[in-house]
Coordinates of C-alpha atoms in Angstrom, one line a residue:
M1 CA 4.9 -19.9 -35.2
L2 CA 4.7 -18.0 -31.9
F3 CA 8.4 -18.3 -30.8
S4 CA 11.4 -18.8 -33.0
L5 CA 13.6 -18.7 -29.9
T6 CA 13.0 -20.6 -26.7
P7 CA 9.9 -19.2 -24.8
R8 CA 12.2 -17.6 -22.2
A9 CA 14.6 -16.1 -24.7
A10 CA 11.7 -14.7 -26.7
L11 CA 10.2 -13.2 -23.6
V12 CA 13.5 -11.5 -22.8
A13 CA 13.9 -10.3 -26.4
A14 CA 10.3 -8.9 -26.4
S15 CA 11.0 -7.1 -23.1
L16 CA 14.2 -5.5 -24.4
S17 CA 12.4 -4.4 -27.5
L18 CA 9.7 -2.8 -25.5
L19 CA 12.2 -1.1 -23.2
A20 CA 14.1 0.3 -26.2
A21 CA 10.9 1.6 -27.7
A22 CA 10.1 3.4 -24.4
S23 CA 13.5 4.8 -23.7
L24 CA 15.2 5.9 -27.0
P25 CA 14.3 9.1 -28.9
A26 CA 13.2 8.8 -32.5
C27 CA 16.0 8.3 -35.0
K28 CA 16.9 11.4 -37.1
T29 CA 18.2 10.9 -40.6
S30 CA 21.0 13.1 -41.9
P31 CA 19.7 15.9 -44.1
N32 CA 19.8 15.4 -47.8
E33 CA 22.5 17.3 -49.8
G34 CA 21.3 20.9 -50.3
E35 CA 18.9 20.9 -47.3
K36 CA 19.5 22.9 -44.2
G37 CA 21.0 20.8 -41.4
A38 CA 20.4 20.9 -37.7
T39 CA 22.5 24.1 -37.3
G40 CA 20.9 27.5 -37.9
A41 CA 22.4 30.5 -39.6
T42 CA 23.9 31.6 -36.2
G43 CA 25.5 28.2 -35.7
D44 CA 23.5 27.4 -32.6
S45 CA 22.6 23.8 -32.3
V46 CA 18.9 22.8 -32.3
A47 CA 18.3 19.9 -30.0
A48 CA 16.4 17.0 -31.6
Q49 CA 13.0 16.5 -29.9
P50 CA 12.3 12.9 -28.8
A51 CA 9.1 11.5 -30.2
P52 CA 6.3 11.3 -27.5
I53 CA 6.1 7.9 -25.8
D54 CA 2.8 6.2 -26.2
T55 CA 2.7 4.5 -22.7
I56 CA -0.7 3.1 -23.3
K57 CA 0.3 1.3 -26.4
I58 CA 3.5 0.0 -24.8
K59 CA 1.5 -1.4 -21.9
A60 CA -1.0 -3.0 -24.2
M61 CA 1.9 -4.6 -26.1
A62 CA 3.4 -5.9 -22.9
M63 CA 0.0 -7.3 -21.8
R64 CA -0.4 -9.0 -25.2
R65 CA 3.0 -10.5 -24.9
D66 CA 2.4 -11.8 -21.4
S67 CA -1.0 -13.1 -22.5
L68 CA 0.5 -15.1 -25.4
K69 CA 3.2 -16.5 -23.1
A70 CA 0.6 -17.5 -20.5
D71 CA -1.6 -19.0 -23.1
S72 CA 1.2 -21.1 -24.6
I73 CA 2.0 -22.5 -21.1
A74 CA -1.6 -23.2 -20.4
R75 CA -2.0 -25.0 -23.7
K76 CA 0.8 -27.4 -22.8
T77 CA 0.0 -28.1 -19.2
G78 CA -3.6 -27.1 -18.8
Q79 CA -2.8 -24.4 -16.2
L80 CA -0.2 -21.9 -15.2
P81 CA 2.3 -22.5 -12.4
G82 CA 0.9 -21.9 -9.0
A83 CA -2.7 -22.3 -10.0
I84 CA -5.0 -23.4 -7.1
L85 CA -7.6 -25.1 -9.3
P86 CA -8.3 -27.8 -10.3
G87 CA -5.6 -29.4 -8.1
H88 CA -7.3 -28.3 -4.8
R89 CA -10.8 -27.9 -3.4
I90 CA -11.2 -24.5 -1.8
V91 CA -13.4 -24.5 1.4
A92 CA -14.2 -21.0 2.7
F93 CA -15.9 -19.4 5.7
Y94 CA -17.9 -16.3 4.5
G95 CA -19.0 -13.1 6.1
N96 CA -17.4 -10.0 7.6
I97 CA -15.3 -10.0 10.7
R98 CA -17.1 -6.8 12.0
S99 CA -20.6 -8.3 11.6
K100 CA -22.4 -11.1 13.3
G101 CA -25.2 -11.1 10.8
M102 CA -23.4 -11.5 7.5
G103 CA -22.1 -15.0 7.9
I104 CA -20.1 -17.5 10.0
L105 CA -17.0 -15.3 9.5
G106 CA -17.6 -12.8 12.3
R107 CA -20.6 -14.5 13.9
E108 CA -18.6 -16.3 16.5
P109 CA -15.5 -15.4 18.6
K110 CA -12.4 -15.8 16.5
E111 CA -10.9 -18.9 18.2
Q112 CA -14.3 -20.6 18.5
M113 CA -14.9 -20.0 14.8
F114 CA -11.5 -21.4 13.7
R115 CA -12.1 -24.5 15.8
K116 CA -15.4 -25.1 13.9
F117 CA -13.6 -24.3 10.6
A118 CA -10.9 -26.9 11.4
G119 CA -13.6 -29.6 11.8
V120 CA -15.3 -28.6 8.5
L121 CA -11.9 -28.8 6.7
K122 CA -11.4 -32.4 8.1
E123 CA -14.9 -33.4 6.9
W124 CA -14.2 -32.3 3.4
Q125 CA -10.8 -33.9 3.3
A126 CA -12.3 -37.2 4.5
A127 CA -15.2 -36.9 2.0
D128 CA -12.7 -36.7 -0.9
P129 CA -9.2 -37.8 0.0
S130 CA -8.1 -37.6 -3.7
I131 CA -7.8 -33.8 -3.7
P132 CA -6.2 -31.6 -1.0
V133 CA -8.4 -28.9 0.7
Q134 CA -7.3 -25.3 0.6
A135 CA -8.7 -23.3 3.4
A136 CA -10.0 -19.7 2.7
L137 CA -11.7 -16.8 4.4
H138 CA -14.1 -14.9 2.2
N139 CA -14.7 -11.4 3.6
V140 CA -17.3 -9.0 2.2
T141 CA -15.1 -6.0 1.8
I142 CA -17.2 -3.6 -0.2
T143 CA -20.7 -4.0 1.2
A144 CA -24.1 -2.9 -0.1
Q145 CA -25.8 -0.6 2.4
G146 CA -29.3 0.2 3.5
T147 CA -28.7 4.0 3.1
P148 CA -27.3 5.8 0.0
G149 CA -24.3 7.5 1.7
K150 CA -22.9 10.9 0.7
D151 CA -22.3 9.9 -2.9
G152 CA -25.6 8.0 -3.3
K153 CA -23.9 4.7 -4.3
W154 CA -25.4 2.5 -1.5
R155 CA -22.1 0.8 -0.6
L156 CA -19.3 1.1 1.9
M157 CA -15.8 -0.2 1.9
N158 CA -14.2 -1.8 5.0
S159 CA -11.5 0.2 6.7
K160 CA -7.8 -0.6 6.1
A161 CA -7.6 -1.8 9.7
T162 CA -10.4 -4.3 9.0
I163 CA -8.9 -5.6 5.8
D164 CA -5.5 -5.9 7.4
E165 CA -6.9 -7.8 10.4
V166 CA -8.8 -10.4 8.3
L167 CA -5.7 -10.8 6.2
S168 CA -3.7 -11.5 9.3
W169 CA -6.3 -14.0 10.4
A170 CA -6.0 -15.8 7.1
R171 CA -2.3 -16.0 7.2
E172 CA -2.2 -17.1 10.8
H173 CA -4.4 -20.1 9.9
K174 CA -2.8 -20.8 6.5
C175 CA -5.9 -19.6 4.5
I176 CA -6.1 -17.7 1.3
L177 CA -8.3 -14.6 1.4
F178 CA -11.1 -13.5 -0.9
L179 CA -12.2 -9.9 -0.9
D180 CA -15.8 -9.7 -1.9
V181 CA -17.4 -6.8 -3.7
Q182 CA -21.1 -5.8 -3.5
P183 CA -21.1 -2.7 -5.8
G184 CA -24.5 -1.3 -4.8
H185 CA -25.2 1.6 -7.3
S186 CA -21.5 1.9 -8.1
T187 CA -19.7 -0.1 -10.7
L188 CA -16.8 -2.6 -10.8
P189 CA -14.5 -0.2 -12.8
V190 CA -14.9 2.3 -9.9
E191 CA -14.7 -0.2 -7.0
L192 CA -12.1 -2.8 -8.0
P193 CA -9.1 -0.4 -8.1
K194 CA -9.7 0.4 -4.4
L195 CA -8.6 -3.2 -3.7
E196 CA -5.6 -3.4 -6.1
A197 CA -2.9 -2.9 -3.4
Y198 CA -4.3 -6.1 -1.6
L199 CA -4.7 -8.0 -4.8
K200 CA -1.1 -7.5 -5.6
Q201 CA -0.4 -10.1 -2.9
P202 CA -0.3 -13.7 -4.0
D203 CA -2.7 -15.0 -1.3
V204 CA -5.5 -12.5 -1.9
H205 CA -8.3 -13.3 -4.4
L206 CA -11.6 -11.7 -5.4
G207 CA -15.3 -12.3 -5.4
I208 CA -18.0 -10.2 -7.1
D209 CA -21.7 -10.3 -6.2
P210 CA -24.3 -9.5 -8.9
E211 CA -27.1 -9.8 -6.3
F212 CA -26.0 -6.4 -5.0
S213 CA -25.1 -4.8 -8.3
L214 CA -27.9 -2.2 -9.0
A215 CA -26.3 0.4 -11.3
T216 CA -28.8 -0.6 -14.0
M217 CA -31.8 -0.2 -11.6
P218 CA -32.1 3.5 -10.6
G219 CA -34.0 4.1 -7.4
V220 CA -33.8 0.4 -6.2
R221 CA -32.2 -0.1 -2.8
P222 CA -30.2 -3.3 -2.0
N223 CA -32.4 -6.2 -1.0
Q224 CA -35.4 -4.8 -2.8
R225 CA -34.5 -6.6 -6.1
I226 CA -31.9 -9.0 -7.2
G227 CA -29.2 -7.2 -9.1
T228 CA -27.3 -8.1 -12.3
L229 CA -24.0 -8.2 -14.0
D230 CA -23.3 -8.8 -17.7
A231 CA -20.5 -10.8 -19.3
K232 CA -18.8 -7.5 -20.1
D233 CA -18.6 -6.8 -16.3
V234 CA -17.1 -10.2 -15.7
N235 CA -14.6 -9.7 -18.6
F236 CA -13.6 -6.3 -17.1
T237 CA -12.9 -8.1 -13.8
I238 CA -10.9 -10.9 -15.5
N239 CA -8.8 -8.4 -17.4
F240 CA -8.3 -6.3 -14.3
L241 CA -7.0 -9.3 -12.4
A242 CA -4.9 -10.6 -15.3
R243 CA -3.1 -7.3 -15.5
I244 CA -2.3 -7.5 -11.8
V245 CA -1.0 -11.0 -12.2
S246 CA 1.3 -10.1 -15.1
E247 CA 2.6 -6.8 -13.7
N248 CA 3.4 -8.4 -10.3
H249 CA 4.6 -11.9 -11.5
L250 CA 1.9 -13.7 -9.5
P251 CA 0.3 -17.1 -9.7
P252 CA -3.2 -17.1 -11.2
K253 CA -6.0 -15.4 -9.2
V254 CA -9.3 -17.1 -8.4
L255 CA -12.4 -15.1 -9.1
T256 CA -15.7 -16.2 -7.6
V257 CA -19.0 -14.9 -9.2
H258 CA -22.1 -15.4 -7.1
R259 CA -25.2 -16.6 -8.9
F260 CA -28.6 -18.1 -8.0
T261 CA -30.9 -16.8 -10.8
R262 CA -30.5 -16.6 -14.6
K263 CA -30.6 -12.8 -14.8
M264 CA -27.8 -12.3 -12.2
I265 CA -25.4 -13.1 -15.1
T266 CA -26.4 -12.2 -18.6
N267 CA -24.7 -13.3 -21.8
Y268 CA -22.6 -15.9 -20.0
K269 CA -21.4 -17.3 -23.3
N270 CA -19.5 -14.1 -23.9
I271 CA -17.3 -14.5 -20.9
K272 CA -13.7 -14.7 -22.1
L273 CA -11.4 -16.8 -20.0
D274 CA -7.7 -16.0 -19.4
P275 CA -5.3 -18.5 -17.9
R276 CA -4.2 -15.9 -15.4
V277 CA -7.6 -15.9 -13.8
Q278 CA -9.6 -19.0 -12.6
V279 CA -13.3 -18.3 -12.7
V280 CA -15.7 -20.0 -10.3
M281 CA -19.4 -19.7 -11.0
H282 CA -20.8 -20.0 -7.4
M283 CA -24.3 -21.2 -6.6
D284 CA -25.2 -18.8 -3.8
G285 CA -28.8 -19.7 -3.0
H286 CA -30.2 -21.1 0.3
G287 CA -33.0 -23.5 0.9
E288 CA -33.8 -27.1 1.2
P289 CA -31.5 -29.6 -0.7
T290 CA -33.8 -30.2 -3.7
L291 CA -34.1 -26.5 -4.4
K292 CA -30.4 -26.0 -4.1
K293 CA -29.6 -28.9 -6.4
D294 CA -32.1 -27.6 -9.0
S295 CA -30.5 -24.1 -8.9
Y296 CA -27.0 -25.6 -9.3
H297 CA -28.2 -27.6 -12.3
D298 CA -30.1 -24.7 -14.0
Y299 CA -27.7 -21.8 -13.4
I300 CA -24.3 -23.4 -12.9
Q301 CA -24.2 -26.8 -14.7
T302 CA -26.2 -25.9 -17.8
E303 CA -24.5 -22.5 -18.3
P304 CA -20.9 -23.6 -17.7
V305 CA -18.0 -21.1 -17.6
Q306 CA -15.0 -22.7 -16.0
Y307 CA -15.1 -24.0 -12.4
T308 CA -18.1 -24.4 -10.1
G309 CA -18.9 -23.5 -6.5
F310 CA -21.6 -24.2 -4.0
K311 CA -22.7 -22.3 -0.8
L312 CA -24.0 -23.8 2.4
F313 CA -25.9 -21.7 5.0
Y314 CA -25.7 -22.6 8.6
E315 CA -28.8 -20.6 9.5
Y316 CA -31.1 -20.8 6.4
D317 CA -30.6 -24.2 4.8
P318 CA -32.0 -26.2 7.8
K319 CA -35.2 -24.1 8.0
P320 CA -38.0 -25.1 8.2
K321 CA -37.7 -28.6 9.6
P322 CA -37.1 -31.3 8.5
H323 CA -34.8 -29.6 6.0
H324 CA -31.0 -29.8 6.7
M325 CA -27.7 -28.4 5.5
M326 CA -26.2 -30.8 3.0
T327 CA -23.1 -32.7 4.1
P328 CA -19.8 -32.9 2.2
V329 CA -20.7 -36.4 1.0
E330 CA -24.1 -35.3 -0.2
V331 CA -22.6 -32.4 -2.1
L332 CA -20.0 -34.5 -3.8
T333 CA -22.4 -37.4 -4.7
Q334 CA -25.4 -35.4 -5.8
L335 CA -23.9 -32.5 -7.8
T336 CA -22.4 -32.7 -11.3
P337 CA -19.8 -31.4 -11.8
K338 CA -18.4 -31.8 -8.2
P339 CA -17.8 -28.2 -7.1
L340 CA -14.2 -27.2 -6.4
Y341 CA -15.2 -24.1 -4.3
I342 CA -17.3 -24.6 -1.2
Q343 CA -18.5 -21.7 0.9
Y344 CA -20.2 -21.6 4.3
Q345 CA -22.2 -18.6 5.4

């Protein structure tokens, strides 16, 4: 049995136990009769040395305790308090506010873009009135580069001023914010900690892009080949976010994982879910509707993880004519399962 007390009482008891373990010196028994005590021949007292504190073990115990608590809540209700999915459909504008070429986010003047976004949100709400729409901005924050840079990692992080500005845009328009990571020739364990200060905020979430993850492909520059991430990389990201959720008492984070080929994510069956992180496998390819639907079926539907996403491209989907960008109604009636994360580039 997991708890003999109430869940809240057990959590408090576990916390106190961990605190005691961290703060008290090791107990010292009285010497046996005939043994020398704690006073030397001169009578000087010898201070008892506290046992070294294993902070890593304590943190692991705390994480395990929080994980069990989270899992017990999730088993009863299906989700943790404050979870966005599956009770909402997230609709996001994607890009970088400093770039006109990366997506609709940044391509048009701010107010013009938000007017367009308001219209898109209304379309999605009308297409499925049964589920509320949650607006989002999805800003590529660590961006793969065409040059290697001083450290040879082929990626560049946005300035603090840029991240702060896009966060202010999101909050001004009641959006959540996704910070997207294109690792280049770096790795997620190196890059993700750079974003931790932002991810400690409840309205900031994360995206990772295997297309631009090239650490296993020495000498390959971004856009020359499609990159890859393994389940172990996704699991590292899930654990990274879960720790932030627990340590900062946050609602679950949403993690989007871009995908449009099989090799972009290897060993998907080994991805280990955690109720503190909601994983969206996001079909990121462009093209005519039949191609996009086939990709969604092959790489998202038939290799399920948790939730699903679908990207629409303003510039690329309609080319060449007579192709068109799919409408909300088409997406919802022609894809199974119906995606709960929609992204416009």
